[in-house]
Structure formats: C-alpha cells, structure tokens
XYZ file of C-alpha atoms in Angstrom:
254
model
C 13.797 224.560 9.535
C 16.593 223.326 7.257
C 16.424 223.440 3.248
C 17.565 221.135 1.256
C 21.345 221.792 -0.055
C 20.838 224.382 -3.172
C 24.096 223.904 -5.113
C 25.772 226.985 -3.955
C 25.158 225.755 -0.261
C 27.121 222.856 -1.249
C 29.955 224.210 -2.288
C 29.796 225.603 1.311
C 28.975 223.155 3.059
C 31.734 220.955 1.592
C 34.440 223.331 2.382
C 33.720 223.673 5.723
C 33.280 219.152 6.528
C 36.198 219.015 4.487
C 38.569 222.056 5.813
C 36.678 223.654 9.104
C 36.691 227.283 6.824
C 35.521 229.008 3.921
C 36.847 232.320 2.319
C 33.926 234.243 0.309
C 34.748 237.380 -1.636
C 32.242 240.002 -1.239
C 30.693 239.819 -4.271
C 30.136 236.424 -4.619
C 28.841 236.753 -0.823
C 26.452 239.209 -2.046
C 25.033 236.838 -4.354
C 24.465 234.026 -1.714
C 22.982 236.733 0.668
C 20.386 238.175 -1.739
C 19.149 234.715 -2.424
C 17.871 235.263 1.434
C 16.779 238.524 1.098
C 17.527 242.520 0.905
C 20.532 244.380 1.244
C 18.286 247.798 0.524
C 19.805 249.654 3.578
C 23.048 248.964 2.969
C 24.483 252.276 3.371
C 22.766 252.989 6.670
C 23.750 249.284 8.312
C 27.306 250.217 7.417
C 26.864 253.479 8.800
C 25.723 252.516 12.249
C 29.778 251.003 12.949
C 30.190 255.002 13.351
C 27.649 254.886 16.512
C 29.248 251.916 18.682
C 30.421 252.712 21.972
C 33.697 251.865 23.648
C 34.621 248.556 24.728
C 35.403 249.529 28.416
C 36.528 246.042 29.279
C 39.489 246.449 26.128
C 40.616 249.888 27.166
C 41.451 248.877 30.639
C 44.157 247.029 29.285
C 45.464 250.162 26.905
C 44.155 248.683 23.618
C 40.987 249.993 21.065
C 37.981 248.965 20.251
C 34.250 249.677 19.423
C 31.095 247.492 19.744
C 27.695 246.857 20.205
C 26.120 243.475 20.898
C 22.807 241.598 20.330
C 21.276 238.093 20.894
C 18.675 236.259 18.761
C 17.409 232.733 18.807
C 16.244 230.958 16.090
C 13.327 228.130 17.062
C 12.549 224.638 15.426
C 10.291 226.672 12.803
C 12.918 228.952 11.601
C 11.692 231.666 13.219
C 14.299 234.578 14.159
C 13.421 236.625 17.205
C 15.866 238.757 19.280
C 16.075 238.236 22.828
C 16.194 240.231 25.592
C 19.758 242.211 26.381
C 22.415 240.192 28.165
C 25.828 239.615 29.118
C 28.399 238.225 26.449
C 30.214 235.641 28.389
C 32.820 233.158 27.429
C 34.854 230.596 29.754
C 38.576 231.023 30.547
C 38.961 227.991 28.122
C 38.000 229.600 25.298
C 38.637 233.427 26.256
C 42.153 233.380 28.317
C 42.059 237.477 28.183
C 38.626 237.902 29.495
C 37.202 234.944 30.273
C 34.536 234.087 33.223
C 33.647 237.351 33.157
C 29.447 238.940 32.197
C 30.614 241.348 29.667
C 27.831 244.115 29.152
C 28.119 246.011 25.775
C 26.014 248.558 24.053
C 23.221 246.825 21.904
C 22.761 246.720 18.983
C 20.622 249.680 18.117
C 16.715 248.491 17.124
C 17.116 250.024 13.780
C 19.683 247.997 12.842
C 18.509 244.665 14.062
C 14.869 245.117 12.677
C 16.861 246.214 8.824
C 16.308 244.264 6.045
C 20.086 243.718 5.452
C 20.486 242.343 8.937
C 17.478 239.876 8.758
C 19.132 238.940 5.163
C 22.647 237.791 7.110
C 20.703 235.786 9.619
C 18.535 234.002 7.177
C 21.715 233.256 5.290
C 23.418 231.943 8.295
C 20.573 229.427 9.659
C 19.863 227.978 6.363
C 23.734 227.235 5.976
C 24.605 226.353 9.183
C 21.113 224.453 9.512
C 22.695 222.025 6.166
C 25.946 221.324 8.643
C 23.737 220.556 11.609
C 20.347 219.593 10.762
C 19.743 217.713 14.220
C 19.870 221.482 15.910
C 16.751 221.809 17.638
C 17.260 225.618 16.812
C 20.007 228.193 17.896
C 21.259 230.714 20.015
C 22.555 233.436 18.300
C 24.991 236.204 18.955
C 25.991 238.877 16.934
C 28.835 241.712 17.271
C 29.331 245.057 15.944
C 33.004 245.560 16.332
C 35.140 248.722 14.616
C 39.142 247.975 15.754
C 41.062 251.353 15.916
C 44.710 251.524 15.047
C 46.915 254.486 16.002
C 49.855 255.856 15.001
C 51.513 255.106 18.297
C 49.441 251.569 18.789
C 48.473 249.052 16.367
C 44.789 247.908 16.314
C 44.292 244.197 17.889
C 41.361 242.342 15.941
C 41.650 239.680 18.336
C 43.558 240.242 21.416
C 43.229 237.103 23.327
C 45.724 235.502 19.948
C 44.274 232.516 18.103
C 40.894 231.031 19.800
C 38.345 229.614 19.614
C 34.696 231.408 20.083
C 33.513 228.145 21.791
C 30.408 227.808 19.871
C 29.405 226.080 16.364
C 29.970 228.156 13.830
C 30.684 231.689 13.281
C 30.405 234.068 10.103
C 32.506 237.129 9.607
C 31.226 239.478 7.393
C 33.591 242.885 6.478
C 31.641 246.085 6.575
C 34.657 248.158 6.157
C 38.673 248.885 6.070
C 39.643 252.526 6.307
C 43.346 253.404 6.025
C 44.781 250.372 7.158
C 47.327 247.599 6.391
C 47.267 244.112 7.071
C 44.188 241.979 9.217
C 45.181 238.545 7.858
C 42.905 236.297 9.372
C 44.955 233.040 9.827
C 42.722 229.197 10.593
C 44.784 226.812 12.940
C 44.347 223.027 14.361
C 44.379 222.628 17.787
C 48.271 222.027 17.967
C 48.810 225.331 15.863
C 49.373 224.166 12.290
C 48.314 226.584 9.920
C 45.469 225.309 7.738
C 44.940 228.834 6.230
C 44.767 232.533 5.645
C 43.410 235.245 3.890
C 42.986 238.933 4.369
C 39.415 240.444 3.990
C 39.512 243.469 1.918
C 36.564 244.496 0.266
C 33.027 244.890 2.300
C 30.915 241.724 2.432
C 34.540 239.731 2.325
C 33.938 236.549 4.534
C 34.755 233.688 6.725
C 32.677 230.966 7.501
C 34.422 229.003 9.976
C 33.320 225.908 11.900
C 34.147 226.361 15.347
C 34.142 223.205 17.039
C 36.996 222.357 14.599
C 39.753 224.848 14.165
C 40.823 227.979 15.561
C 41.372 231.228 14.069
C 43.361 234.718 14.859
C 43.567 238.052 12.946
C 46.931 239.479 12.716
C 46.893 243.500 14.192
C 46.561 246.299 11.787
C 48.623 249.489 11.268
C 47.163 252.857 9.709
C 48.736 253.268 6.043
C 49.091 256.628 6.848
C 49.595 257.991 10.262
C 48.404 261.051 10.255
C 44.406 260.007 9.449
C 42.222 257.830 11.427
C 42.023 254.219 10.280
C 39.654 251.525 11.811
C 39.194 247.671 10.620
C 34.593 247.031 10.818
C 33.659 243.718 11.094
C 30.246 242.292 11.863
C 30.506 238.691 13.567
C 27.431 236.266 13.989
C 27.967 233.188 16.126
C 25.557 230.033 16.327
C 25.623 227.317 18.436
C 23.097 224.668 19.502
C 20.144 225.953 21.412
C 20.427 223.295 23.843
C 23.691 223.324 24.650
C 23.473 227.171 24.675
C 20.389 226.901 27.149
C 23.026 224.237 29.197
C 25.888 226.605 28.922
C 23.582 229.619 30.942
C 22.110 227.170 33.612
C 25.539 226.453 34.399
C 27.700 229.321 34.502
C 25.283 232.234 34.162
C-alpha cells in the first residue's frame, strides 16, 4: 500500500518528522497532485463549494458556515472506497465547542466524490501519509467541504473552537478559493501554545499538511475587503487516521 519515498515525498515527509507541518504553494501542490492523477474537472469540483448547505450546528451559536461531509476508507491494498453516510463526531478533548456530539452534515454530493480531481487528492494523501506511517493497516478517512462566510457586521470564524487539534493523524488542507476577504492566517502551535508557525493560504491549491498527533493549529477569522459584496474563505479538509484506532474510536463512543 505504501511507495517507496519519490524525492519530492521526501522533502515532505521530512518537514513534517522534523516540524509537525508543511506549507505548499498551489502550484507546486499541483505538481505533486498530478503525479497521482487528474485535475480535469477542476472548474466543476470548485464549483460544487457554491452547493453546500448550512452548518445548522454553527448557526445556533450566531456564526457562518457551509459544508458537506464524506467518509472513505482506504484498505491494506490501497484501495479507496467511500463508506456509507455518518455522523462527524469528535470528543470534548479535542472539540471543546462541539464536542460529544453526532454531527450530521450534507454529503458530499456523488459527483464530486466519484471526480477525477477528488480521487487525485486522496491518492496523494495515502501515498504521503502511508511514507509517515507505513505500519497503518489502512485508514479511515474523512473529508470536509467547508465555505466560511464573513459579513460586514460579523467576521467569518475558520475555526471556532480556537487552536485544536482534529484528534486524528494527519490532516491536509487544500484552498479551493478566497473571495473578497482579508486575513485567514493559519497559525501551528505545541501543546503549551508556542508558535511553531504560520502562513496565510492565498491562491487555490495553497496547502497544509499537518501532522496531527503533534501540534495544533488555528486559523485567524476573516473580514470582507469590501463590505458591501459577499466574501467567503473555501477550504477542502481531508483527515486520516489509523483504521484501527478509527474502528476503536466508533466501538467506543459511537
């Protein structure tokens, strides 16, 4: 299931044992994804952040967001197969906002997960993340569609439960999009709040790999630039963690 390390893996791979994270600009991310595959329907994967639904759970609490939601595993011979649609849950320790709570979202609609750009992402991610943990008997995978609205009168909250943790492995995030805003710094912490790093993704395909288990990260809110047009902040995130521990995780608290 796990290639050998190709030299631009390495690079990678090396950032994240040595610092937990790893920036990519978009165009050098382009390159590493079309080493995995297509990006042919581009266009239309981007478009589809116009077609997620409200985050009900978010709005109860007066703040903005958009989503949709899938889950894929990948098995011991690399196979990637989506699963059947389920609750996103996360424990209070990692999600003090909304933790211990079966979160139901939208999914992901099929046209999107069966695209050629989306099957490119995961191939990328569990060849990489395969070099960092090659003992993985295969993993459970989790992806988000989220689109963060800012307003005039309220600024857009990437990640309103502050710096976290995802509590899972590792986690890519990939930008689609930026319309009309200012600011989104992601920022990568230790556990005791030191900054390691930030950086502020701007163009589409901008990235973060970050290594879960070992630092945390936030994403400062964004403002529109001007506050008279709409302005939203699309990401697409992709978690992985350990099919066994994921398979532990659901007999437990599920």
């Amino acid at each position: 299931m796990n290639p050998a390390p190709s030299s631009e893996h390495q690079d990678f791979v090396d950032a994240l044992r040595r610092d937990g994270f790893r920036f990519v600009a978009g165009e050098d991310m382009r390159t590493h994804l079309q080493r995995h595959g297509s990006l042919q329907d581009w266009a239309a994967f981007a478009a589809s952040w116009n077609d997620l639904a409200p985050d009900t759970y978010l709005a109860s609490v007066g703040r903005h967001r958009r989503r949709r939601h899938a889950v894929f595993r990948v098995d011991r011979d690399g196979a990637i197969a989506r699963q059947p649609h389920q609750p996103h849950y996360q424990s209070l320790n990692y999600n003090a906002l909304q933790g211990d709570i079966e979160r139901w979202f939208e999914p992901v609609r099929d046209d999107v997960a069966n695209g050629a750009t989306l099957a490119t992402v995961l191939g990328f991610c569990r060849d990489f993340f395969g070099l960092l943990a090659p003992q993985a008997p295969g993993w459970h995978i989790e992806l988000h569609q989220f689109r963060i609205e800012a307003r005039s009168d309220e600024e857009g909250q990437p990640t309103p439960e502050g710096v976290h943790r995802d509590g899972v492995d590792y986690v890519l995030v990939l930008l689609i999009d930026r319309h009309n805003i200012v600011s989104g710094t992601t920022t990568i912490h230790t556990a005791d709040g030191s900054l390691l790093g930030s950086f502020t993704l701007t163009a589409p395909l901008d990235a973060a790999l970050v290594d879960d288990a070992r630092v945390f990260h936030g994403v400062t809110a964004v403002t529109p630039q001007d506050p008279t047009r709409e302005a939203h902040r699309d990401v697409l995130v992709v978690t992985f963690r350990a099919a066994g521990m994921a398979d532990a995780i659901a007999d437990s608290d599920d």
